Structure formats: C-alpha cells, structure tokens
Short mmCIF file of C-alpha atoms in Angstrom, two decimals:
data_model
loop_
_atom_site.label_atom_id
_atom_site.label_comp_id
_atom_site.label_asym_id
_atom_site.label_seq_id
_atom_site.Cartn_x
_atom_site.Cartn_y
_atom_site.Cartn_z
CA UNK A 757 0.01 -0.05 0.16
CA UNK A 758 2.93 2.19 -0.89
CA UNK A 759 0.31 4.48 -2.73
CA UNK A 760 -1.95 5.43 0.47
CA UNK A 761 -2.92 8.76 1.45
CA UNK A 762 -1.41 10.13 4.47
CA UNK A 763 -3.41 12.04 6.67
CA UNK A 764 -3.95 13.05 10.92
CA UNK A 765 -7.56 11.99 10.24
CA UNK A 766 -10.19 11.08 7.99
CA UNK A 767 -13.93 12.16 8.33
CA UNK A 768 -16.50 10.96 6.79
CA UNK A 769 -19.16 12.95 5.16
CA UNK A 770 -19.10 16.30 4.43
CA UNK A 771 -21.83 17.89 6.24
CA UNK A 772 -21.86 20.09 8.46
CA UNK A 773 -20.77 18.17 11.66
CA UNK A 774 -17.68 16.78 9.08
CA UNK A 775 -16.82 20.48 8.28
CA UNK A 776 -16.90 21.63 11.03
CA UNK A 777 -14.86 18.98 12.47
CA UNK A 778 -12.68 20.17 10.95
CA UNK A 779 -12.22 23.77 12.28
CA UNK A 780 -11.97 21.98 15.83
CA UNK A 781 -8.78 19.82 14.60
CA UNK A 782 -7.41 22.33 13.17
CA UNK A 783 -6.81 24.50 15.55
CA UNK A 784 -5.72 21.52 17.35
CA UNK A 785 -3.03 21.45 14.04
CA UNK A 786 -4.84 17.91 13.02
CA UNK A 787 -5.14 17.50 8.80
CA UNK A 788 -8.03 16.24 7.97
CA UNK A 789 -9.47 14.85 4.69
CA UNK A 790 -12.79 13.96 3.92
CA UNK A 791 -14.93 12.07 1.71
CA UNK A 792 -18.50 12.27 1.04
CA UNK A 793 -21.14 9.95 -1.49
CA UNK A 794 -22.55 13.49 -2.37
CA UNK A 795 -20.18 15.80 -5.47
CA UNK A 796 -20.93 18.57 -3.36
CA UNK A 797 -20.19 18.89 0.37
CA UNK A 798 -22.89 19.91 2.61
CA UNK A 799 -25.05 17.33 3.64
CA UNK A 800 -28.09 17.12 4.26
CA UNK A 801 -28.13 20.59 4.61
CA UNK A 802 -27.09 20.55 0.50
CA UNK A 803 -28.64 17.68 -1.02
CA UNK A 804 -32.31 17.56 1.38
CA UNK A 805 -32.36 21.33 2.11
CA UNK A 806 -30.55 24.58 -0.10
CA UNK A 807 -33.15 26.60 0.22
CA UNK A 808 -34.77 26.00 3.66
CA UNK A 809 -34.15 28.31 6.23
CA UNK A 810 -32.43 26.75 10.10
CA UNK A 811 -33.24 28.77 12.74
CA UNK A 812 -31.28 27.16 15.78
CA UNK A 813 -27.27 27.79 14.91
CA UNK A 814 -26.44 29.36 17.93
CA UNK A 815 -26.00 33.88 16.69
CA UNK A 816 -26.96 32.99 13.22
CA UNK A 817 -30.67 33.51 13.82
CA UNK A 818 -31.78 32.88 11.02
CA UNK A 819 -29.86 30.50 7.49
CA UNK A 820 -30.44 28.32 4.93
CA UNK A 821 -28.23 25.19 4.47
CA UNK A 822 -26.96 26.11 1.77
CA UNK A 823 -25.38 29.05 2.91
CA UNK A 824 -24.53 27.71 6.06
CA UNK A 825 -22.08 24.70 4.34
CA UNK A 826 -20.70 28.49 2.88
CA UNK A 827 -20.49 29.49 6.10
CA UNK A 828 -18.75 26.39 7.15
CA UNK A 829 -16.04 26.22 4.19
CA UNK A 830 -15.19 29.93 4.65
CA UNK A 831 -14.63 28.79 8.48
CA UNK A 832 -12.71 25.58 7.68
CA UNK A 833 -10.39 27.76 5.19
CA UNK A 834 -7.73 28.00 6.74
CA UNK A 835 -6.98 24.93 7.46
CA UNK A 836 -6.87 24.31 3.88
CA UNK A 837 -8.78 20.34 3.67
CA UNK A 838 -8.54 18.27 1.49
CA UNK A 839 -12.78 16.84 -0.36
CA UNK A 840 -12.86 13.43 -1.77
CA UNK A 841 -16.67 14.02 -3.61
CA UNK A 842 -19.16 11.24 -5.36
CA UNK A 843 -16.76 8.07 -3.58
CA UNK A 844 -18.00 6.84 -0.17
CA UNK A 845 -16.51 4.56 2.47
CA UNK A 846 -16.24 0.66 2.06
CA UNK A 847 -13.70 -0.21 4.45
CA UNK A 848 -11.86 0.32 8.03
CA UNK A 849 -9.01 -1.66 8.89
CA UNK A 850 -6.60 -1.49 12.01
CA UNK A 851 -3.39 -1.96 11.28
CA UNK A 852 -1.92 -0.17 13.89
CA UNK A 853 -2.43 1.28 17.52
CA UNK A 854 -4.51 3.31 16.66
CA UNK A 855 -3.90 3.88 13.07
CA UNK A 856 -6.55 2.96 9.91
CA UNK A 857 -6.43 1.70 6.55
CA UNK A 858 -9.54 2.84 5.19
CA UNK A 859 -10.63 2.69 1.52
CA UNK A 860 -12.82 3.86 -0.56
CA UNK A 861 -15.56 3.32 -3.32
CA UNK A 862 -12.69 4.61 -5.70
CA UNK A 863 -10.20 2.82 -4.56
CA UNK A 864 -8.21 5.82 -2.85
CA UNK A 865 -6.30 3.67 0.63
CA UNK A 866 -6.11 6.77 3.11
CA UNK A 867 -3.82 6.19 6.57
CA UNK A 868 -5.01 7.37 9.61
CA UNK A 869 -4.79 7.87 12.85
CA UNK A 870 -8.24 8.50 13.71
CA UNK A 871 -11.34 7.95 10.86
CA UNK A 872 -14.61 10.51 12.52
CA UNK A 873 -18.19 8.98 11.34
CA UNK A 874 -20.21 12.09 10.04
CA UNK A 875 -22.47 10.15 7.83
CA UNK A 876 -25.30 12.19 9.13
CA UNK A 877 -28.91 9.67 8.40
CA UNK A 878 -25.99 7.90 6.73
CA UNK A 879 -25.27 8.06 3.21
CA UNK A 880 -26.75 9.10 0.05
CA UNK A 881 -27.47 5.91 -1.81
CA UNK A 882 -30.37 6.35 -4.97
CA UNK A 883 -34.08 4.85 -4.46
CA UNK A 884 -34.45 2.24 -5.96
CA UNK A 885 -38.35 1.85 -8.10
CA UNK A 886 -41.04 -0.78 -5.87
CA UNK A 887 -40.69 -2.73 -9.22
CA UNK A 888 -41.52 -7.03 -8.49
CA UNK A 889 -38.98 -8.92 -9.43
CA UNK A 890 -36.65 -6.04 -10.08
CA UNK A 891 -33.50 -7.71 -7.62
CA UNK A 892 -32.53 -9.32 -10.24
CA UNK A 893 -31.19 -7.08 -12.97
CA UNK A 894 -30.24 -4.41 -10.74
CA UNK A 895 -26.56 -3.89 -11.77
CA UNK A 896 -26.59 -6.17 -14.75
CA UNK A 897 -29.40 -4.58 -17.17
CA UNK A 898 -30.81 -2.01 -14.63
CA UNK A 899 -28.68 0.47 -13.49
CA UNK A 900 -28.77 3.43 -11.28
CA UNK A 901 -25.50 4.84 -12.78
CA UNK A 902 -23.66 5.21 -15.60
CA UNK A 903 -19.91 3.63 -14.69
CA UNK A 904 -19.31 3.18 -18.53
CA UNK A 905 -21.22 5.07 -20.77
CA UNK A 906 -19.93 2.72 -23.46
CA UNK A 907 -21.68 -0.53 -21.89
CA UNK A 908 -24.98 1.01 -22.91
CA UNK A 909 -24.05 1.66 -26.72
CA UNK A 910 -26.17 0.11 -29.27
CA UNK A 911 -28.75 -1.27 -27.07
CA UNK A 912 -32.58 -0.24 -26.23
CA UNK A 913 -32.43 1.56 -23.30
CA UNK A 914 -35.80 3.30 -21.06
CA UNK A 915 -34.19 5.80 -19.19
CA UNK A 916 -37.01 6.51 -16.14
CA UNK A 917 -37.40 9.87 -14.29
CA UNK A 918 -37.57 13.79 -14.81
CA UNK A 919 -35.02 15.88 -13.15
CA UNK A 920 -31.13 16.40 -14.16
CA UNK A 921 -30.08 13.18 -14.21
CA UNK A 922 -32.79 11.79 -16.29
CA UNK A 923 -32.17 14.35 -19.05
CA UNK A 924 -28.42 14.11 -19.01
CA UNK A 925 -28.48 10.88 -19.49
CA UNK A 926 -30.62 10.77 -21.50
CA UNK A 927 -28.93 13.85 -23.91
CA UNK A 928 -25.58 11.77 -23.06
CA UNK A 929 -26.56 8.71 -24.27
CA UNK A 930 -29.26 8.50 -26.77
CA UNK A 931 -26.18 9.34 -29.98
CA UNK A 932 -24.80 5.79 -28.58
CA UNK A 933 -28.68 3.90 -28.29
CA UNK A 934 -29.68 1.43 -30.42
CA UNK A 935 -32.67 3.26 -29.55
CA UNK A 936 -33.54 5.15 -27.06
CA UNK A 937 -37.37 5.83 -24.83
CA UNK A 938 -37.99 8.08 -21.83
CA UNK A 939 -40.22 7.46 -19.44
CA UNK A 940 -41.76 10.18 -17.25
CA UNK A 941 -44.67 9.77 -14.74
CA UNK A 942 -46.19 13.75 -16.19
CA UNK A 943 -45.42 15.66 -19.81
CA UNK A 944 -43.56 17.79 -17.28
CA UNK A 945 -39.77 17.82 -16.35
CA UNK A 946 -38.23 19.74 -13.46
CA UNK A 947 -35.02 19.23 -14.48
CA UNK A 948 -33.10 21.98 -16.75
CA UNK A 949 -34.82 23.87 -19.46
CA UNK A 950 -31.91 23.90 -22.03
CA UNK A 951 -32.11 19.88 -21.97
CA UNK A 952 -35.80 19.59 -20.91
CA UNK A 953 -36.40 21.86 -25.03
CA UNK A 954 -32.53 19.53 -26.18
CA UNK A 955 -34.62 16.84 -24.95
CA UNK A 956 -37.97 17.52 -26.84
CA UNK A 957 -36.01 18.06 -30.36
CA UNK A 958 -34.69 14.59 -30.70
CA UNK A 959 -38.34 13.27 -29.72
CA UNK A 960 -39.60 15.72 -32.37
CA UNK A 961 -37.43 14.97 -35.14
CA UNK A 962 -37.25 11.26 -34.20
CA UNK A 963 -34.09 10.17 -32.21
CA UNK A 964 -36.05 9.28 -29.67
CA UNK A 965 -39.39 8.62 -27.84
CA UNK A 966 -40.94 9.88 -24.81
CA UNK A 967 -43.59 8.19 -22.75
CA UNK A 968 -45.56 9.45 -20.45
CA UNK A 969 -46.43 6.85 -17.72
CA UNK A 970 -45.06 5.12 -14.65
CA UNK A 971 -43.18 1.62 -15.75
CA UNK A 972 -44.95 -1.24 -13.79
CA UNK A 973 -43.53 -4.59 -14.79
CA UNK A 974 -39.83 -6.02 -16.43
CA UNK A 975 -40.23 -9.09 -18.07
CA UNK A 976 -36.37 -10.92 -19.07
CA UNK A 977 -34.15 -13.36 -18.23
CA UNK A 978 -31.09 -14.55 -16.37
CA UNK A 979 -30.80 -10.43 -15.25
CA UNK A 980 -31.05 -9.37 -18.30
CA UNK A 981 -33.93 -7.49 -19.43
CA UNK A 982 -36.06 -7.81 -22.98
CA UNK A 983 -38.40 -5.57 -22.01
CA UNK A 984 -40.47 -2.87 -19.76
CA UNK A 985 -44.49 -2.03 -19.38
CA UNK A 986 -45.48 0.93 -19.30
CA UNK A 987 -49.20 2.04 -17.77
CA UNK A 988 -50.56 5.72 -18.65
CA UNK A 989 -52.25 7.34 -16.15
CA UNK A 990 -55.57 6.18 -17.91
CA UNK A 991 -54.28 2.50 -17.11
CA UNK A 992 -53.35 1.76 -21.05
CA UNK A 993 -50.17 -0.64 -20.99
CA UNK A 994 -47.29 0.06 -23.66
CA UNK A 995 -44.60 -2.79 -23.72
CA UNK A 996 -40.98 -1.21 -24.21
CA UNK A 997 -37.83 -3.37 -26.11
CA UNK A 998 -34.86 -2.54 -24.08
CA UNK A 999 -32.31 -4.45 -23.52
CA UNK A 1000 -31.21 -1.61 -19.67
CA UNK A 1001 -32.97 0.69 -17.81
CA UNK A 1002 -31.74 3.66 -15.57
CA UNK A 1003 -33.72 4.46 -13.18
CA UNK A 1004 -32.91 8.39 -11.50
CA UNK A 1005 -35.75 8.73 -8.53
CA UNK A 1006 -33.98 10.67 -6.65
CA UNK A 1007 -31.88 9.97 -3.45
CA UNK A 1008 -32.93 8.14 0.04
CA UNK A 1009 -30.25 7.66 3.42
CA UNK A 1010 -29.12 4.38 3.76
CA UNK A 1011 -26.45 3.61 6.85
CA UNK A 1012 -24.48 1.51 3.83
CA UNK A 1013 -20.84 -0.42 4.92
CA UNK A 1014 -20.94 1.21 8.42
CA UNK A 1015 -23.10 -1.73 10.72
CA UNK A 1016 -19.83 -4.13 9.39
CA UNK A 1017 -17.13 -1.51 10.69
CA UNK A 1018 -17.66 -3.75 14.43
CA UNK A 1019 -18.88 -0.94 15.90
CA UNK A 1020 -21.91 -0.52 18.76
CA UNK A 1021 -24.90 0.31 17.84
CA UNK A 1022 -28.66 1.03 18.98
CA UNK A 1023 -30.23 0.38 15.93
CA UNK A 1024 -28.31 2.10 12.79
CA UNK A 1025 -27.12 5.08 14.81
CA UNK A 1026 -23.45 4.19 16.77
CA UNK A 1027 -22.61 4.18 20.39
CA UNK A 1028 -20.43 6.60 21.85
CA UNK A 1029 -19.18 7.57 25.19
CA UNK A 1030 -19.87 10.95 25.54
CA UNK A 1031 -16.94 12.58 27.37
CA UNK A 1032 -14.93 12.19 23.14
CA UNK A 1033 -16.96 10.30 20.82
CA UNK A 1034 -14.71 7.59 20.37
CA UNK A 1035 -16.97 4.80 19.48
CA UNK A 1036 -16.26 0.77 21.41
CA UNK A 1037 -13.56 0.87 18.37
CA UNK A 1038 -10.58 3.29 19.52
CA UNK A 1039 -9.64 5.88 17.28
CA UNK A 1040 -13.50 5.97 15.35
CA UNK A 1041 -15.81 8.66 16.42
CA UNK A 1042 -18.34 9.29 15.80
CA UNK A 1043 -20.46 12.93 15.87
CA UNK A 1044 -23.45 14.52 14.32
CA UNK A 1045 -26.93 12.58 13.10
CA UNK A 1046 -25.10 9.31 12.91
CA UNK A 1047 -24.27 9.63 17.07
CA UNK A 1048 -26.21 8.02 20.02
CA UNK A 1049 -26.06 8.71 23.47
CA UNK A 1050 -28.68 9.44 26.68
CA UNK A 1051 -30.68 12.27 25.94
CA UNK A 1052 -28.85 13.12 21.82
CA UNK A 1053 -30.44 16.01 19.94
CA UNK A 1054 -30.38 15.12 16.20
CA UNK A 1055 -29.34 19.05 16.06
CA UNK A 1056 -26.26 20.37 13.99
CA UNK A 1057 -25.47 22.23 17.09
CA UNK A 1058 -25.28 19.00 19.20
CA UNK A 1059 -22.87 18.54 16.37
CA UNK A 1060 -20.89 20.80 16.46
CA UNK A 1061 -20.18 20.58 20.09
CA UNK A 1062 -19.74 17.07 19.47
CA UNK A 1063 -16.98 17.51 17.14
CA UNK A 1064 -14.85 19.85 19.84
CA UNK A 1065 -15.29 17.57 21.73
CA UNK A 1066 -13.93 14.44 19.59
CA UNK A 1067 -11.10 16.53 18.86
CA UNK A 1068 -10.09 16.48 22.37
CA UNK A 1069 -9.19 13.34 22.48
CA UNK A 1070 -7.95 13.06 18.25
CA UNK A 1071 -5.09 15.33 19.74
CA UNK A 1072 -4.06 12.68 22.38
CA UNK A 1073 -3.43 9.71 19.13
CA UNK A 1074 -2.17 12.11 16.78
CA UNK A 1075 0.55 14.22 18.81
CA UNK A 1076 0.90 11.54 21.84
CA UNK A 1077 4.08 13.22 23.20
CA UNK A 1078 2.16 16.74 23.12
CA UNK A 1079 -0.23 17.47 26.75
CA UNK A 1080 -3.15 19.53 25.03
CA UNK A 1081 -3.93 23.27 26.78
CA UNK A 1082 -6.72 24.75 26.15
CA UNK A 1083 -7.05 28.13 24.13
CA UNK A 1084 -9.30 30.37 23.28
CA UNK A 1085 -9.56 32.34 19.72
CA UNK A 1086 -9.81 35.57 21.17
CA UNK A 1087 -6.96 35.46 23.33
CA UNK A 1088 -4.67 33.50 22.05
CA UNK A 1089 -2.45 34.26 19.80
CA UNK A 1090 -1.29 30.93 18.70
CA UNK A 1091 -4.92 30.57 16.96
CA UNK A 1092 -4.89 33.50 15.39
CA UNK A 1093 -2.25 32.54 13.46
CA UNK A 1094 -3.76 28.73 12.46
CA UNK A 1095 -6.48 31.19 11.36
CA UNK A 1096 -4.67 33.72 9.60
CA UNK A 1097 -6.19 36.38 11.61
CA UNK A 1098 -2.60 37.37 13.54
CA UNK B 1369 -59.43 19.75 16.96
CA UNK B 1370 -59.98 18.44 13.96
CA UNK B 1371 -58.78 14.26 13.60
CA UNK B 1372 -57.60 12.94 10.02
CA UNK B 1373 -57.57 9.60 9.62
CA UNK B 1374 -54.63 7.45 7.81
CA UNK B 1375 -55.07 4.17 6.49
CA UNK B 1376 -52.20 2.25 5.99
CA UNK B 1377 -51.22 0.15 2.91
CA UNK B 1378 -51.73 -3.40 4.86
CA UNK B 1379 -55.11 -1.74 6.80
CA UNK B 1380 -54.44 -0.50 9.83
CA UNK B 1381 -56.27 2.29 11.10
CA UNK B 1382 -54.85 5.55 12.94
CA UNK B 1383 -57.81 8.32 13.69
CA UNK B 1384 -55.15 10.80 15.84
CA UNK B 1385 -55.84 14.63 16.32
CA UNK B 1386 -54.10 16.95 14.37
CA UNK B 1387 -52.84 20.55 15.31
CA UNK B 1388 -54.04 23.65 13.53
CA UNK B 1389 -51.54 24.83 10.71
CA UNK B 1390 -49.66 22.00 11.80
CA UNK B 1391 -49.32 19.79 7.99
CA UNK B 1392 -50.33 15.80 7.68
CA UNK B 1393 -46.74 14.86 7.24
CA UNK B 1394 -46.14 16.04 11.39
CA UNK B 1395 -49.21 15.01 12.37
CA UNK B 1396 -48.61 11.12 11.41
CA UNK B 1397 -45.33 11.95 12.94
CA UNK B 1398 -45.66 13.11 16.17
CA UNK B 1399 -48.04 10.07 15.86
CA UNK B 1400 -45.55 7.87 14.85
CA UNK B 1401 -47.13 6.27 12.19
CA UNK B 1402 -44.49 4.64 9.84
CA UNK B 1403 -45.04 4.52 6.85
CA UNK B 1404 -44.69 8.70 6.67
CA UNK B 1405 -41.07 8.46 6.36
CA UNK B 1406 -40.19 12.32 5.59
CA UNK B 1407 -36.50 12.32 5.40
CA UNK B 1408 -36.15 15.87 4.27
CA UNK B 1409 -38.20 16.20 7.38
CA UNK B 1410 -41.00 18.81 5.32
CA UNK B 1411 -39.07 20.73 3.05
CA UNK B 1412 -40.83 19.24 -0.14
CA UNK B 1413 -37.22 17.93 -1.60
CA UNK B 1414 -37.75 14.18 -0.92
CA UNK B 1415 -40.94 12.54 -1.47
CA UNK B 1416 -40.59 10.20 1.00
CA UNK B 1417 -44.50 11.77 3.16
CA UNK B 1418 -46.74 10.30 -0.31
CA UNK B 1419 -49.74 10.38 0.34
CA UNK B 1420 -53.24 8.96 -1.72
CA UNK B 1421 -56.31 12.06 -0.87
CA UNK B 1422 -59.58 9.64 0.46
CA UNK B 1423 -61.93 10.86 -3.11
CA UNK B 1424 -64.12 12.12 -0.75
CA UNK B 1425 -61.68 14.61 0.58
CA UNK B 1426 -59.63 14.66 -3.28
CA UNK B 1427 -61.73 18.38 -3.96
CA UNK B 1428 -61.40 19.99 -0.33
CA UNK B 1429 -57.43 19.36 -0.12
CA UNK B 1430 -57.19 19.88 -4.28
CA UNK B 1431 -53.56 19.70 -6.13
CA UNK B 1432 -50.63 19.58 -5.33
CA UNK B 1433 -48.68 23.43 -6.12
CA UNK B 1434 -45.83 23.30 -9.25
CA UNK B 1435 -43.18 22.48 -6.88
CA UNK B 1436 -44.74 19.50 -5.01
CA UNK B 1437 -46.13 17.99 -7.94
CA UNK B 1438 -42.34 18.69 -9.97
CA UNK B 1439 -41.30 16.30 -6.27
CA UNK B 1440 -44.19 13.52 -6.81
CA UNK B 1441 -41.67 12.82 -9.82
CA UNK B 1442 -40.02 11.29 -6.90
CA UNK B 1443 -42.63 8.94 -5.32
CA UNK B 1444 -43.73 5.83 -6.49
CA UNK B 1445 -47.03 4.78 -8.07
CA UNK B 1446 -48.57 8.04 -7.83
CA UNK B 1447 -51.71 8.77 -8.94
CA UNK B 1448 -54.13 11.68 -9.19
CA UNK B 1449 -54.87 11.81 -6.24
CA UNK B 1450 -51.17 12.02 -4.70
CA UNK B 1451 -50.21 14.54 -2.58
CA UNK B 1452 -47.15 15.40 -0.52
CA UNK B 1453 -48.18 15.54 3.62
CA UNK B 1454 -45.37 17.66 4.05
CA UNK B 1455 -47.35 20.15 1.83
CA UNK B 1456 -51.47 19.62 3.02
CA UNK B 1457 -52.43 22.04 5.94
CA UNK B 1458 -54.87 20.76 9.04
CA UNK B 1459 -57.56 23.66 8.99
CA UNK B 1460 -60.78 22.85 10.75
CA UNK B 1461 -62.45 22.17 6.74
CA UNK B 1462 -60.17 19.14 6.65
CA UNK B 1463 -61.49 17.80 10.08
CA UNK B 1464 -62.31 14.20 9.03
CA UNK B 1465 -59.76 13.71 6.54
CA UNK B 1466 -58.48 10.59 5.48
CA UNK B 1467 -55.40 9.07 3.30
CA UNK B 1468 -53.48 6.40 2.14
CA UNK B 1469 -50.46 5.69 2.86
CA UNK B 1470 -48.24 3.69 -0.29
CA UNK B 1471 -46.52 0.78 0.14
CA UNK B 1472 -43.24 2.33 -0.30
CA UNK B 1473 -41.84 5.64 -0.24
CA UNK B 1474 -38.74 4.94 -1.45
CA UNK B 1475 -36.00 2.91 0.98
#
C-alpha cells in the first residue's frame, strides 16, 4: 500500500458536522481529509434543504442550508482540508495502535490515526423503484448510475425520471443507443429547461421516444432485461423492448457499509462515549446525527459540540507526546496565527 | 381539534388529533405512523411522505402546487389523488380527512 494517502484524520461525511470538525481539529494542528458520497459538500443541508431556512444555529437567527455550508467552508478555509467527493468509504481496517487503513469506492486508500464518522443519516443512495422482481436485473441491466457510457452503446435503453439526471443521461446516451425511450409520469420536467428543450427536439425529430407513464413490470431472464411495461394515467399498458433501464428517482439515506465496521450500534445509530464521542473502537469517533447516547438531540449545534470534544481526544492519538493546552480564539495568538488573523 | 385518519397499506387504521396549522406529515410523525418517512422533515425535497387523498376529500384538499407536483416525480405509484403530506396544512375544513399511505416511500 505505498500509494495510500497519509493524513491525521479521515472524516466520513462532509455535512455541517464533518465540516466544523475540520475547524476544531485544525485549531489543534490536526490535518483532515473528508470523503462524501455526494458530489458536493453540505450533506443534508445541501441535498435536502439548500433553500430552507434554519433557525437554531447559535448566534445566527436565520440561515439556509446552502448558506450554512458556504459559511462553514469559509470558516475552515485556513485549514485547507482535502475533499474526496462522489465516493463512499467501504472498509476500515485497524493496522496500528491506533492506525487505520480506510478504502473508498473510488479505489483510494487512506492511512490515518483516527476516523471521524460524521455520516448523518447514512449515505445518500439512489431510490430503487418498487417494481416486482427488479432485484435480479439490478447491476446487470438495471443501473442507477452510468459508470461507462460504452456499456450502453447499441442498446435499447429506457431511462425513467424527469429531473436533471434523467435528462442529462438521455442527452448523453441517445447518440450511442440503438433506441432510447424516456419514461416520465407527467409531460412536464423539472430538469434544466435547456435540457428539456434538447430532449423535446430529439423526440420531435424522431431520434428518440418519450412515453408518459410509470414502469409497472419488467420482462427478461437471468438478469437480462428484454422489455418494460409502462402504464399511462388511464391504465393503458405500453410494452417497450429494452436491454437496459436507468431509473432516476432521486436519493435516499441508507446506513450502508457502516454496519459492517464492528461498532456498537443501537439500531442504525452508533453508540459513543459522551466525553470523547469515541466509539467502542479506539480511534474511531462518531459525531452528529449518526451517533446516539443518553439525551442525544439530532441538532446541528449538538454535532458542532461533539466535533469540538472529539478533537481533544483525537489530539491524544495524533500527538501522544504533546500536552494539550486549552485556548480561546479571542485571546490566543497561536490560534489566531492558525486562522491567519494574527 | 380536527381528526385525521391514516390508513396504512396493510390496512392498519389510525385516527388521530391534528393541530391546526401543522402539516398532515407532522401529524403522522407525532403519532408514530411509520409509513410516513419524511426524510427531509417537511422541505418538499424527498417525496417520502407520499399519501393518497381519499376520493371524497380530493376536492377539499386541492391539487399539489407546481413545486410539489415536481417533487412527486421522486415518489412511486403516483396517482391522480397523490399528495405529499408535508404540503397539506391542517385546517378546520379538513376535520375528518382520510389519507392512505403507499406501500413504499422509496426506502
């Protein structure tokens, strides 16, 4: 593993708690990398309520999810964290005392002295449509993401959905598909207007098909799809021959691989020690919505507090020889230097 | 206090008191109706509080706004009487409302 990325701490999740942990760690000279399955920072604040005001951040009467993410990014800028977006942590292996080797879906490996799990409600993953018997087709001919466009060349493709993912892949795959059919429940699209116009032009020229309805049934064998049935709003069924289907119904939160990490859990939450926010595994911490302890409140402000406390314990692992002196940003020249203000 | 009846997909019936001004989704969550997931907490951004409004109530409840209709794209088995329950506000006029929950909210 000579190509492992070495860092003090790996933070799993770049939501508000993961971002603020960078600040608290940074004040203690601890460097962090962050991994997030979304292609942007902010977690639920960015994915679920970017424009919704939040009223319970101390000292900030009102801020949107997006605004909070942006403010936190500005606040942690002096510490120059490295982000690894669009990937998910798959495995954590203990290789030292404590020293962890962490792997991601993008094939990266990290070596770090501590891991902070700030994964909120879990990882955002594509919603799976409740079509009876869909499971055997998944990852064979039903895909929730396009990894290699070439795999779709010359195929009859059905894309389902009305947002940007559905429209973008429609426009990208149409030129290489044998025939592409876009299926959407209504004749109105929430994707970017420019994409909608381009799609409509392709339909008008006969280069692709648009069907208004919902997929109700799949046909095929051994994981290979041969047709999909589409029901319109009057209940009429239309059968479309296809080799591949791409459903895009947005994302939902799933715990994901965390359940395999030998952590003490209470249902889908990670149990922690309330003085350090360390889990049962030394050097692995959990902060924010993903953890649980007596009296836990799923508030962003609680996650901030948890980040500050866990940083103190992380310091012990990163600098075992150094004594930690508590300091205030208002008065400590050393902290102010780190923040670039002194 | 208006009463709202939730009929879950498996036939379980819950008739509960609803606070005026709260949403139908909040009413469900406060009463532990598990088939209303409400992942985003009422932001009209997750489509996991999908309900079917009883036919007798469709007119009084009214249609979804354009934003809500767009978010229904992320729900499953969407029908003419589909609504996102976070976008239905409890009023006196809705006393006795009946909604049914779908078998699957996407998770």
